[in-house]
Amino acid sequence: MSNSVSVSVEVPLENLVQEITYDGMELLQQPLTMSESLAKLAQRIDFCGKDEEGGAGSSSAAAGSTNENGDVKEEDTVNGEGGPDSNFKTSQSWPWESVRNKIRSALTELSVLGDILTIAQKKQYMVLDPVQAEPSDTKPPAVLMYKKKALGAASQVLLGGCERLRASMNEAKSRPSLATLDFHIELLRLRQNWRLRKVGNAILGDLSYRTAGSRFPQGGIFEVTKAEDDTEEGMADALSTSSQSQPPPPKPCSALRVTVPNELQGIAYIHVHVQKDQDTLSFANIGLPAPAPLDAHWQQRLEAAQNVLFCKELFSVLAREAVALHSMPIPPLVVGNQITATLFPGILLIIGLCHSITGKTQSPPAVSSKLDHNHVLEHSLHQLLREVHRTNSHIPLPHPATAPIGISRKRRLGGPCAYDRQTLLNMTKKEGILEEIIKQSQHVILRLRAMYFLDTLAKEIKDPLLVAHWASINAVTHSCVRITLVSSGYDMCARTQLVIHIKEKSLKAILKDGKAINLSYEPQELKDLLLCQIAIHQIMALQSLSKCLGWTVLSSCSHLGVGNCESTGNAAGCMLTSPNGKRILAVRSSPQAFMSAASIQVFIGYPPNAKYTTQQNNNNPIPMEVDDTSAATLGFEGMDLAAGVRYKSVRLDKLEGKNFLNKMEMLMAVLADVS
Amino acid sequence: MKNCKTIFILIFVTGTGNQVGQRTLHILHNSEYPASSFALLEVPVNAAASGAASNTNQSSTPAPTVKTVSLVADNLFDLLVLKMAPVYTSKKIKIEAKGPRFELGDFVVKLGSVVMSQNFKGILVEVEYRPCIMADACWDLLMEFVQGIFGHNAVSSVPRTLQPRMKEVYTPLDTMHQYMDQFSAFRKAAGIR
């Protein structure tokens, strides 16, 4: 047939009809969603290539034709041809099951391989034997020659070194001085402790703290030479002068001689001194080593030189900061080798650098043995400078390649945590060494003063006992003391406590009721506070005692507004009434006159209609007996109180009793018994 | 009353996401937090469309809800975004709110005149009550203060972005969300998109 008809194959765009309902509506088969079609394709992925019995048909089907209807038909044919596998395929409930199975079998195989390898490693049950590789054909004579050449070169080097050593040993033997024999050993020991390098013919060393992070411009380079020339001259001199019966010069104790730069010779130390007028309140000597004479062992001399360098650096840092310090009302003064800073009015902190070249130091200025060497100040100065060195050399992690380096961790968090301007500004402020040491000294002074004051007060006042417990673990600028006021014999019912925090320039007292009082560095304020607390304590103790004895508290006030105006603080007072209601006790405790006997005033109140028998001597009627019969059972109730309660004062010094509470107990016991 | 300048800079950057929606990345800076950059990513979220359309001629228009992902980062974040130029093309729209800052006791009042590409758009007034960290606790106080300034014109409703977070600790990010809202309103008002 010559007529050729072009046949076009098109994909029908309609979906298959799935079902026709009773009213004629066609329900179309939904087109596969993306995930469903992906699942379908995944099913047909051939993982192991085993089911190729379907042959080219199945592989071409898996090649990825997207024609839906065509796919369905082809798969049917493959399924028809294939064996039980295809039946298995069609009855899958879950589209990804074949994928899962393939992966699972792969996992099984890998686990088996892993197990075999572990077992083979143990060599107990299974051993892997290498297959003998074919020997490579090398020319034995050539290999032998190469080896011979290499060994020859190595042996040359070793022989050369051996020759040199032998020559130097022979030389040493020829000259009878044990010093040269030890030179190398001494040099080895020196190298173990100090950094040495060879420049030309000379051996130089470095004793500065540069590798530890110091940026001090003055370097410490010392030179190491053999000491034998010295010895020869020394011995020659000895021989020539032996007739003069001088003692021979001491033999050098080591084979090498160390030359230290001139400015680092001798001894140096930093002297910290807190002074009030002329008395020394506290002191510390930093870096005071044992004196090192010129012919001492090199280790001591090098250490002394390093110490001198450290002290010089420390002093230069302090001096630079002292000049730049503007935050204090009186700036520190730098004169020569001394820095003077004012801690409190009248109290000075003096830091001095003492450097003596001769190596002989005069003993440090004699201080009274009462004061011990303040270790905290000494340690702090060392530590502060070491801290500066450390921050110079250690950059905090992380070290990013694209961001600024050397920023502290807190500052790095500033961005993500959205810190505001004020917080960021506060982070940039850094205190120098001098400020730190001034703060610490101020704290030391305040603490010593508070200790001294509490001790003297405890010695003077006996009535409530003052017990001070100092916290044993403190910070450099913060200490804490807990003060308990207790009346002897009544500690269970009457105890007043307060805590005092001592900082650098102020004190903070926290009372039992939670009030926080800020005190300045003046000792008078602490004294006033404690006296007020003592006054309050007496009244509080009396109240709790009255509870035990059955007396009722009519009124109580810690800060009385009646009576004489106190010059320091307020008076405290309370009024008690006896169990039968016939007597009133009024007590007023004032902090002002505390040292004297007039600090506590006690008054007994009598009901208005009580009759008195007066003593003839004075005009003041002192009730010797009180006739209560008229007001017998009534006491103060039902009385015409406008007639007034009469109060008579009590002379406490005439009462029996160890302390105030004891006397009051007696008094209350007596008064309660009035019938 | 202290007087100092406050600058807010807002940079819009649009991203080429998938075809369904465009993800927009906004980068904000606030001179109150000079070390930080704030990034707000708006991701349009479509309602599920699978199985919903029964006819092919029914065009599915998902109701777009926008989910905002926010980030507070260091200033280096800006450089990072520059490197991501293929993903987020910069639209170079810059909105700035700049003006004086006043402190009155515990309140901080910032007046910002909003300028978008040299066009003046409006004025924003920000009032901050410093001691409180929870919005719920001091909302009434803030309203009283604002009413004292604006009188009856003061809006007393809680801002949209702050509403779900009234009982939580207030962070600088909440401030930036509110600014973002206001800036978007300014942008839409003139019809520039």
PDB file of N, CA, C and O in Angstrom, chain A residues 535-595:
ATOM      1  N   ALA A 535      20.890  49.981 122.653  1.00  0.00           N
ATOM      2  CA  ALA A 535      19.723  50.528 123.351  1.00  0.00           C
ATOM      3  C   ALA A 535      18.459  49.765 122.980  1.00  0.00           C
ATOM      4  O   ALA A 535      17.660  49.383 123.837  1.00  0.00           O
ATOM      5  N   ILE A 536      18.316  49.514 121.682  1.00  0.00           N
ATOM      6  CA  ILE A 536      17.121  48.776 121.234  1.00  0.00           C
ATOM      7  C   ILE A 536      17.143  47.358 121.788  1.00  0.00           C
ATOM      8  O   ILE A 536      16.104  46.801 122.165  1.00  0.00           O
ATOM      9  N   HIS A 537      18.337  46.796 121.835  1.00  0.00           N
ATOM     10  CA  HIS A 537      18.440  45.414 122.318  1.00  0.00           C
ATOM     11  C   HIS A 537      17.940  45.304 123.750  1.00  0.00           C
ATOM     12  O   HIS A 537      17.251  44.336 124.107  1.00  0.00           O
ATOM     13  N   GLN A 538      18.280  46.267 124.591  1.00  0.00           N
ATOM     14  CA  GLN A 538      17.863  46.189 125.988  1.00  0.00           C
ATOM     15  C   GLN A 538      16.346  46.160 126.099  1.00  0.00           C
ATOM     16  O   GLN A 538      15.774  45.347 126.838  1.00  0.00           O
ATOM     17  N   ILE A 539      15.704  47.007 125.291  1.00  0.00           N
ATOM     18  CA  ILE A 539      14.242  47.063 125.364  1.00  0.00           C
ATOM     19  C   ILE A 539      13.622  45.776 124.829  1.00  0.00           C
ATOM     20  O   ILE A 539      12.681  45.223 125.414  1.00  0.00           O
ATOM     21  N   MET A 540      14.170  45.280 123.722  1.00  0.00           N
ATOM     22  CA  MET A 540      13.622  44.055 123.149  1.00  0.00           C
ATOM     23  C   MET A 540      13.806  42.889 124.103  1.00  0.00           C
ATOM     24  O   MET A 540      12.924  42.033 124.265  1.00  0.00           O
ATOM     25  N   ALA A 541      14.966  42.856 124.743  1.00  0.00           N
ATOM     26  CA  ALA A 541      15.230  41.778 125.695  1.00  0.00           C
ATOM     27  C   ALA A 541      14.248  41.852 126.851  1.00  0.00           C
ATOM     28  O   ALA A 541      13.728  40.828 127.328  1.00  0.00           O
ATOM     29  N   LEU A 542      13.985  43.073 127.286  1.00  0.00           N
ATOM     30  CA  LEU A 542      13.043  43.240 128.392  1.00  0.00           C
ATOM     31  C   LEU A 542      11.663  42.759 127.988  1.00  0.00           C
ATOM     32  O   LEU A 542      10.959  42.110 128.770  1.00  0.00           O
ATOM     33  N   GLN A 543      11.269  43.031 126.790  1.00  0.00           N
ATOM     34  CA  GLN A 543       9.953  42.588 126.337  1.00  0.00           C
ATOM     35  C   GLN A 543       9.852  41.078 126.327  1.00  0.00           C
ATOM     36  O   GLN A 543       8.842  40.506 126.775  1.00  0.00           O
ATOM     37  N   SER A 544      10.870  40.404 125.810  1.00  0.00           N
ATOM     38  CA  SER A 544      10.761  38.942 125.774  1.00  0.00           C
ATOM     39  C   SER A 544      10.846  38.372 127.183  1.00  0.00           C
ATOM     40  O   SER A 544      10.223  37.351 127.479  1.00  0.00           O
ATOM     41  N   LEU A 545      11.558  39.062 128.061  1.00  0.00           N
ATOM     42  CA  LEU A 545      11.608  38.594 129.453  1.00  0.00           C
ATOM     43  C   LEU A 545      10.247  38.744 130.105  1.00  0.00           C
ATOM     44  O   LEU A 545       9.792  37.878 130.871  1.00  0.00           O
ATOM     45  N   SER A 546       9.578  39.842 129.798  1.00  0.00           N
ATOM     46  CA  SER A 546       8.275  40.069 130.410  1.00  0.00           C
ATOM     47  C   SER A 546       7.289  39.011 129.978  1.00  0.00           C
ATOM     48  O   SER A 546       6.388  38.628 130.729  1.00  0.00           O
ATOM     49  N   LYS A 547       7.452  38.508 128.757  1.00  0.00           N
ATOM     50  CA  LYS A 547       6.571  37.424 128.312  1.00  0.00           C
ATOM     51  C   LYS A 547       6.734  36.208 129.212  1.00  0.00           C
ATOM     52  O   LYS A 547       5.770  35.515 129.536  1.00  0.00           O
ATOM     53  N   CYS A 548       8.002  35.933 129.573  1.00  0.00           N
ATOM     54  CA  CYS A 548       8.231  34.769 130.431  1.00  0.00           C
ATOM     55  C   CYS A 548       7.612  34.972 131.805  1.00  0.00           C
ATOM     56  O   CYS A 548       7.121  34.030 132.421  1.00  0.00           O
ATOM     57  N   LEU A 549       7.649  36.199 132.289  1.00  0.00           N
ATOM     58  CA  LEU A 549       7.182  36.437 133.654  1.00  0.00           C
ATOM     59  C   LEU A 549       5.712  36.769 133.729  1.00  0.00           C
ATOM     60  O   LEU A 549       5.190  36.985 134.820  1.00  0.00           O
ATOM     61  N   GLY A 550       5.067  36.889 132.612  1.00  0.00           N
ATOM     62  CA  GLY A 550       3.634  37.126 132.667  1.00  0.00           C
ATOM     63  C   GLY A 550       3.246  38.584 132.649  1.00  0.00           C
ATOM     64  O   GLY A 550       2.076  38.912 132.803  1.00  0.00           O
ATOM     65  N   TRP A 551       4.186  39.444 132.492  1.00  0.00           N
ATOM     66  CA  TRP A 551       3.860  40.860 132.401  1.00  0.00           C
ATOM     67  C   TRP A 551       3.370  41.178 131.001  1.00  0.00           C
ATOM     68  O   TRP A 551       3.850  40.605 130.026  1.00  0.00           O
ATOM     69  N   THR A 552       2.447  42.118 130.913  1.00  0.00           N
ATOM     70  CA  THR A 552       1.888  42.471 129.608  1.00  0.00           C
ATOM     71  C   THR A 552       2.564  43.727 129.091  1.00  0.00           C
ATOM     72  O   THR A 552       2.788  44.682 129.845  1.00  0.00           O
ATOM     73  N   VAL A 553       2.844  43.713 127.815  1.00  0.00           N
ATOM     74  CA  VAL A 553       3.465  44.892 127.205  1.00  0.00           C
ATOM     75  C   VAL A 553       2.368  45.861 126.810  1.00  0.00           C
ATOM     76  O   VAL A 553       1.502  45.543 125.999  1.00  0.00           O
ATOM     77  N   LEU A 554       2.398  47.043 127.399  1.00  0.00           N
ATOM     78  CA  LEU A 554       1.384  48.028 127.054  1.00  0.00           C
ATOM     79  C   LEU A 554       1.752  48.755 125.769  1.00  0.00           C
ATOM     80  O   LEU A 554       0.925  48.949 124.891  1.00  0.00           O
ATOM     81  N   SER A 555       3.016  49.152 125.686  1.00  0.00           N
ATOM     82  CA  SER A 555       3.454  49.819 124.463  1.00  0.00           C
ATOM     83  C   SER A 555       4.955  49.699 124.373  1.00  0.00           C
ATOM     84  O   SER A 555       5.641  49.529 125.383  1.00  0.00           O
ATOM     85  N   SER A 556       5.436  49.770 123.162  1.00  0.00           N
ATOM     86  CA  SER A 556       6.880  49.667 122.964  1.00  0.00           C
ATOM     87  C   SER A 556       7.244  50.458 121.719  1.00  0.00           C
ATOM     88  O   SER A 556       6.502  50.475 120.751  1.00  0.00           O
ATOM     89  N   CYS A 557       8.363  51.110 121.777  1.00  0.00           N
ATOM     90  CA  CYS A 557       8.762  51.905 120.615  1.00  0.00           C
ATOM     91  C   CYS A 557      10.278  51.900 120.513  1.00  0.00           C
ATOM     92  O   CYS A 557      10.967  52.114 121.512  1.00  0.00           O
ATOM     93  N   SER A 558      10.813  51.649 119.298  1.00  0.00           N
ATOM     94  CA  SER A 558      12.266  51.633 119.145  1.00  0.00           C
ATOM     95  C   SER A 558      12.821  53.028 118.921  1.00  0.00           C
ATOM     96  O   SER A 558      14.004  53.239 119.061  1.00  0.00           O
ATOM     97  N   HIS A 559      11.988  53.926 118.501  1.00  0.00           N
ATOM     98  CA  HIS A 559      12.483  55.277 118.249  1.00  0.00           C
ATOM     99  C   HIS A 559      11.520  56.251 118.917  1.00  0.00           C
ATOM    100  O   HIS A 559      10.551  56.710 118.321  1.00  0.00           O
ATOM    101  N   LEU A 560      11.788  56.539 120.190  1.00  0.00           N
ATOM    102  CA  LEU A 560      10.878  57.366 120.961  1.00  0.00           C
ATOM    103  C   LEU A 560      10.956  58.812 120.536  1.00  0.00           C
ATOM    104  O   LEU A 560      12.040  59.337 120.273  1.00  0.00           O
ATOM    105  N   GLY A 561       9.783  59.429 120.524  1.00  0.00           N
ATOM    106  CA  GLY A 561       9.781  60.847 120.211  1.00  0.00           C
ATOM    107  C   GLY A 561       9.551  61.697 121.433  1.00  0.00           C
ATOM    108  O   GLY A 561       9.331  62.901 121.328  1.00  0.00           O
ATOM    109  N   VAL A 562       9.586  61.080 122.605  1.00  0.00           N
ATOM    110  CA  VAL A 562       9.322  61.848 123.817  1.00  0.00           C
ATOM    111  C   VAL A 562      10.590  61.858 124.661  1.00  0.00           C
ATOM    112  O   VAL A 562      11.500  61.050 124.466  1.00  0.00           O
ATOM    113  N   GLY A 563      10.634  62.737 125.577  1.00  0.00           N
ATOM    114  CA  GLY A 563      11.775  62.834 126.471  1.00  0.00           C
ATOM    115  C   GLY A 563      12.846  63.719 125.872  1.00  0.00           C
ATOM    116  O   GLY A 563      12.626  64.439 124.902  1.00  0.00           O
ATOM    117  N   ASN A 564      14.032  63.624 126.431  1.00  0.00           N
ATOM    118  CA  ASN A 564      15.136  64.449 125.945  1.00  0.00           C
ATOM    119  C   ASN A 564      15.496  64.089 124.517  1.00  0.00           C
ATOM    120  O   ASN A 564      15.442  62.928 124.130  1.00  0.00           O
ATOM    121  N   CYS A 565      15.900  65.067 123.765  1.00  0.00           N
ATOM    122  CA  CYS A 565      16.326  64.806 122.392  1.00  0.00           C
ATOM    123  C   CYS A 565      17.741  64.237 122.439  1.00  0.00           C
ATOM    124  O   CYS A 565      18.643  64.834 123.011  1.00  0.00           O
ATOM    125  N   GLU A 566      17.915  63.081 121.841  1.00  0.00           N
ATOM    126  CA  GLU A 566      19.233  62.448 121.878  1.00  0.00           C
ATOM    127  C   GLU A 566      20.148  63.072 120.825  1.00  0.00           C
ATOM    128  O   GLU A 566      19.699  63.447 119.751  1.00  0.00           O
ATOM    129  N   SER A 567      21.414  63.124 121.151  1.00  0.00           N
ATOM    130  CA  SER A 567      22.335  63.684 120.160  1.00  0.00           C
ATOM    131  C   SER A 567      22.701  62.663 119.093  1.00  0.00           C
ATOM    132  O   SER A 567      22.983  63.000 117.958  1.00  0.00           O
ATOM    133  N   THR A 568      22.690  61.395 119.455  1.00  0.00           N
ATOM    134  CA  THR A 568      22.970  60.370 118.440  1.00  0.00           C
ATOM    135  C   THR A 568      21.830  59.376 118.444  1.00  0.00           C
ATOM    136  O   THR A 568      21.572  58.715 119.440  1.00  0.00           O
ATOM    137  N   GLY A 569      21.131  59.258 117.377  1.00  0.00           N
ATOM    138  CA  GLY A 569      20.084  58.252 117.270  1.00  0.00           C
ATOM    139  C   GLY A 569      18.866  58.602 118.104  1.00  0.00           C
ATOM    140  O   GLY A 569      18.624  59.757 118.450  1.00  0.00           O
ATOM    141  N   ASN A 570      18.091  57.573 118.390  1.00  0.00           N
ATOM    142  CA  ASN A 570      16.852  57.758 119.145  1.00  0.00           C
ATOM    143  C   ASN A 570      16.850  56.851 120.358  1.00  0.00           C
ATOM    144  O   ASN A 570      17.469  55.797 120.358  1.00  0.00           O
ATOM    145  N   ALA A 571      16.093  57.248 121.349  1.00  0.00           N
ATOM    146  CA  ALA A 571      15.939  56.394 122.515  1.00  0.00           C
ATOM    147  C   ALA A 571      14.855  55.364 122.237  1.00  0.00           C
ATOM    148  O   ALA A 571      13.993  55.563 121.389  1.00  0.00           O
ATOM    149  N   ALA A 572      14.927  54.275 122.957  1.00  0.00           N
ATOM    150  CA  ALA A 572      13.905  53.241 122.841  1.00  0.00           C
ATOM    151  C   ALA A 572      13.226  53.090 124.189  1.00  0.00           C
ATOM    152  O   ALA A 572      13.838  53.291 125.234  1.00  0.00           O
ATOM    153  N   GLY A 573      11.957  52.755 124.156  1.00  0.00           N
ATOM    154  CA  GLY A 573      11.274  52.630 125.432  1.00  0.00           C
ATOM    155  C   GLY A 573      10.120  51.656 125.361  1.00  0.00           C
ATOM    156  O   GLY A 573       9.638  51.325 124.282  1.00  0.00           O
ATOM    157  N   CYS A 574       9.700  51.190 126.540  1.00  0.00           N
ATOM    158  CA  CYS A 574       8.523  50.339 126.566  1.00  0.00           C
ATOM    159  C   CYS A 574       7.839  50.468 127.912  1.00  0.00           C
ATOM    160  O   CYS A 574       8.430  50.919 128.892  1.00  0.00           O
ATOM    161  N   MET A 575       6.550  50.083 127.932  1.00  0.00           N
ATOM    162  CA  MET A 575       5.776  50.118 129.158  1.00  0.00           C
ATOM    163  C   MET A 575       5.158  48.766 129.393  1.00  0.00           C
ATOM    164  O   MET A 575       4.571  48.178 128.493  1.00  0.00           O
ATOM    165  N   LEU A 576       5.335  48.269 130.626  1.00  0.00           N
ATOM    166  CA  LEU A 576       4.804  46.952 130.955  1.00  0.00           C
ATOM    167  C   LEU A 576       3.845  47.085 132.128  1.00  0.00           C
ATOM    168  O   LEU A 576       3.979  47.993 132.938  1.00  0.00           O
ATOM    169  N   THR A 577       2.911  46.169 132.198  1.00  0.00           N
ATOM    170  CA  THR A 577       2.052  46.169 133.342  1.00  0.00           C
ATOM    171  C   THR A 577       2.082  44.787 134.001  1.00  0.00           C
ATOM    172  O   THR A 577       2.247  43.781 133.339  1.00  0.00           O
ATOM    173  N   SER A 578       1.929  44.796 135.333  1.00  0.00           N
ATOM    174  CA  SER A 578       2.109  43.547 136.064  1.00  0.00           C
ATOM    175  C   SER A 578       0.904  42.632 135.830  1.00  0.00           C
ATOM    176  O   SER A 578      -0.136  43.065 135.361  1.00  0.00           O
ATOM    177  N   PRO A 579       1.045  41.357 136.161  1.00  0.00           N
ATOM    178  CA  PRO A 579      -0.057  40.416 135.914  1.00  0.00           C
ATOM    179  C   PRO A 579      -1.349  40.793 136.634  1.00  0.00           C
ATOM    180  O   PRO A 579      -2.433  40.646 136.080  1.00  0.00           O
ATOM    181  N   ASN A 580      -1.235  41.331 137.870  1.00  0.00           N
ATOM    182  CA  ASN A 580      -2.466  41.699 138.550  1.00  0.00           C
ATOM    183  C   ASN A 580      -2.905  43.110 138.223  1.00  0.00           C
ATOM    184  O   ASN A 580      -3.895  43.601 138.744  1.00  0.00           O
ATOM    185  N   GLY A 581      -2.147  43.746 137.387  1.00  0.00           N
ATOM    186  CA  GLY A 581      -2.565  45.059 136.895  1.00  0.00           C
ATOM    187  C   GLY A 581      -2.322  46.195 137.854  1.00  0.00           C
ATOM    188  O   GLY A 581      -2.823  47.288 137.660  1.00  0.00           O
ATOM    189  N   LYS A 582      -1.572  45.983 138.928  1.00  0.00           N
ATOM    190  CA  LYS A 582      -1.471  47.036 139.921  1.00  0.00           C
ATOM    191  C   LYS A 582      -0.239  47.904 139.777  1.00  0.00           C
ATOM    192  O   LYS A 582      -0.113  48.929 140.441  1.00  0.00           O
ATOM    193  N   ARG A 583       0.662  47.495 138.962  1.00  0.00           N
ATOM    194  CA  ARG A 583       1.871  48.295 138.797  1.00  0.00           C
ATOM    195  C   ARG A 583       2.188  48.434 137.320  1.00  0.00           C
ATOM    196  O   ARG A 583       1.911  47.544 136.519  1.00  0.00           O
ATOM    197  N   ILE A 584       2.800  49.564 136.971  1.00  0.00           N
ATOM    198  CA  ILE A 584       3.263  49.799 135.595  1.00  0.00           C
ATOM    199  C   ILE A 584       4.762  50.006 135.647  1.00  0.00           C
ATOM    200  O   ILE A 584       5.280  50.671 136.551  1.00  0.00           O
ATOM    201  N   LEU A 585       5.439  49.417 134.700  1.00  0.00           N
ATOM    202  CA  LEU A 585       6.875  49.661 134.570  1.00  0.00           C
ATOM    203  C   LEU A 585       7.095  50.432 133.275  1.00  0.00           C
ATOM    204  O   LEU A 585       6.631  50.024 132.213  1.00  0.00           O
ATOM    205  N   ALA A 586       7.801  51.551 133.370  1.00  0.00           N
ATOM    206  CA  ALA A 586       8.146  52.314 132.159  1.00  0.00           C
ATOM    207  C   ALA A 586       9.659  52.391 132.066  1.00  0.00           C
ATOM    208  O   ALA A 586      10.320  52.821 133.013  1.00  0.00           O
ATOM    209  N   VAL A 587      10.179  51.954 130.940  1.00  0.00           N
ATOM    210  CA  VAL A 587      11.641  51.888 130.782  1.00  0.00           C
ATOM    211  C   VAL A 587      12.040  52.708 129.564  1.00  0.00           C
ATOM    212  O   VAL A 587      11.399  52.635 128.512  1.00  0.00           O
ATOM    213  N   ARG A 588      13.075  53.464 129.686  1.00  0.00           N
ATOM    214  CA  ARG A 588      13.585  54.264 128.560  1.00  0.00           C
ATOM    215  C   ARG A 588      15.090  54.049 128.446  1.00  0.00           C
ATOM    216  O   ARG A 588      15.820  54.264 129.408  1.00  0.00           O
ATOM    217  N   SER A 589      15.510  53.636 127.273  1.00  0.00           N
ATOM    218  CA  SER A 589      16.932  53.328 127.070  1.00  0.00           C
ATOM    219  C   SER A 589      17.495  54.278 126.023  1.00  0.00           C
ATOM    220  O   SER A 589      16.999  54.346 124.908  1.00  0.00           O
ATOM    221  N   SER A 590      18.516  55.011 126.405  1.00  0.00           N
ATOM    222  CA  SER A 590      19.051  55.999 125.462  1.00  0.00           C
ATOM    223  C   SER A 590      20.468  55.641 125.069  1.00  0.00           C
ATOM    224  O   SER A 590      21.268  55.255 125.906  1.00  0.00           O
ATOM    225  N   PRO A 591      20.789  55.765 123.815  1.00  0.00           N
ATOM    226  CA  PRO A 591      22.135  55.404 123.370  1.00  0.00           C
ATOM    227  C   PRO A 591      23.182  56.444 123.716  1.00  0.00           C
ATOM    228  O   PRO A 591      24.365  56.167 123.702  1.00  0.00           O
ATOM    229  N   GLN A 592      22.735  57.632 123.992  1.00  0.00           N
ATOM    230  CA  GLN A 592      23.705  58.716 124.118  1.00  0.00           C
ATOM    231  C   GLN A 592      24.593  58.549 125.326  1.00  0.00           C
ATOM    232  O   GLN A 592      25.798  58.586 125.240  1.00  0.00           O
ATOM    233  N   ALA A 593      23.928  58.371 126.448  1.00  0.00           N
ATOM    234  CA  ALA A 593      24.717  58.343 127.675  1.00  0.00           C
ATOM    235  C   ALA A 593      25.093  56.926 128.022  1.00  0.00           C
ATOM    236  O   ALA A 593      25.079  56.541 129.175  1.00  0.00           O
ATOM    237  N   PHE A 594      25.404  56.138 127.023  1.00  0.00           N
ATOM    238  CA  PHE A 594      25.454  54.717 127.299  1.00  0.00           C
ATOM    239  C   PHE A 594      26.588  54.326 128.227  1.00  0.00           C
ATOM    240  O   PHE A 594      26.477  53.398 129.018  1.00  0.00           O
ATOM    241  N   MET A 595      27.673  55.014 128.067  1.00  0.00           N
ATOM    242  CA  MET A 595      28.807  54.612 128.900  1.00  0.00           C
ATOM    243  C   MET A 595      28.541  54.906 130.360  1.00  0.00           C
ATOM    244  O   MET A 595      29.041  54.244 131.246  1.00  0.00           O
TER     245      MET A 595
END
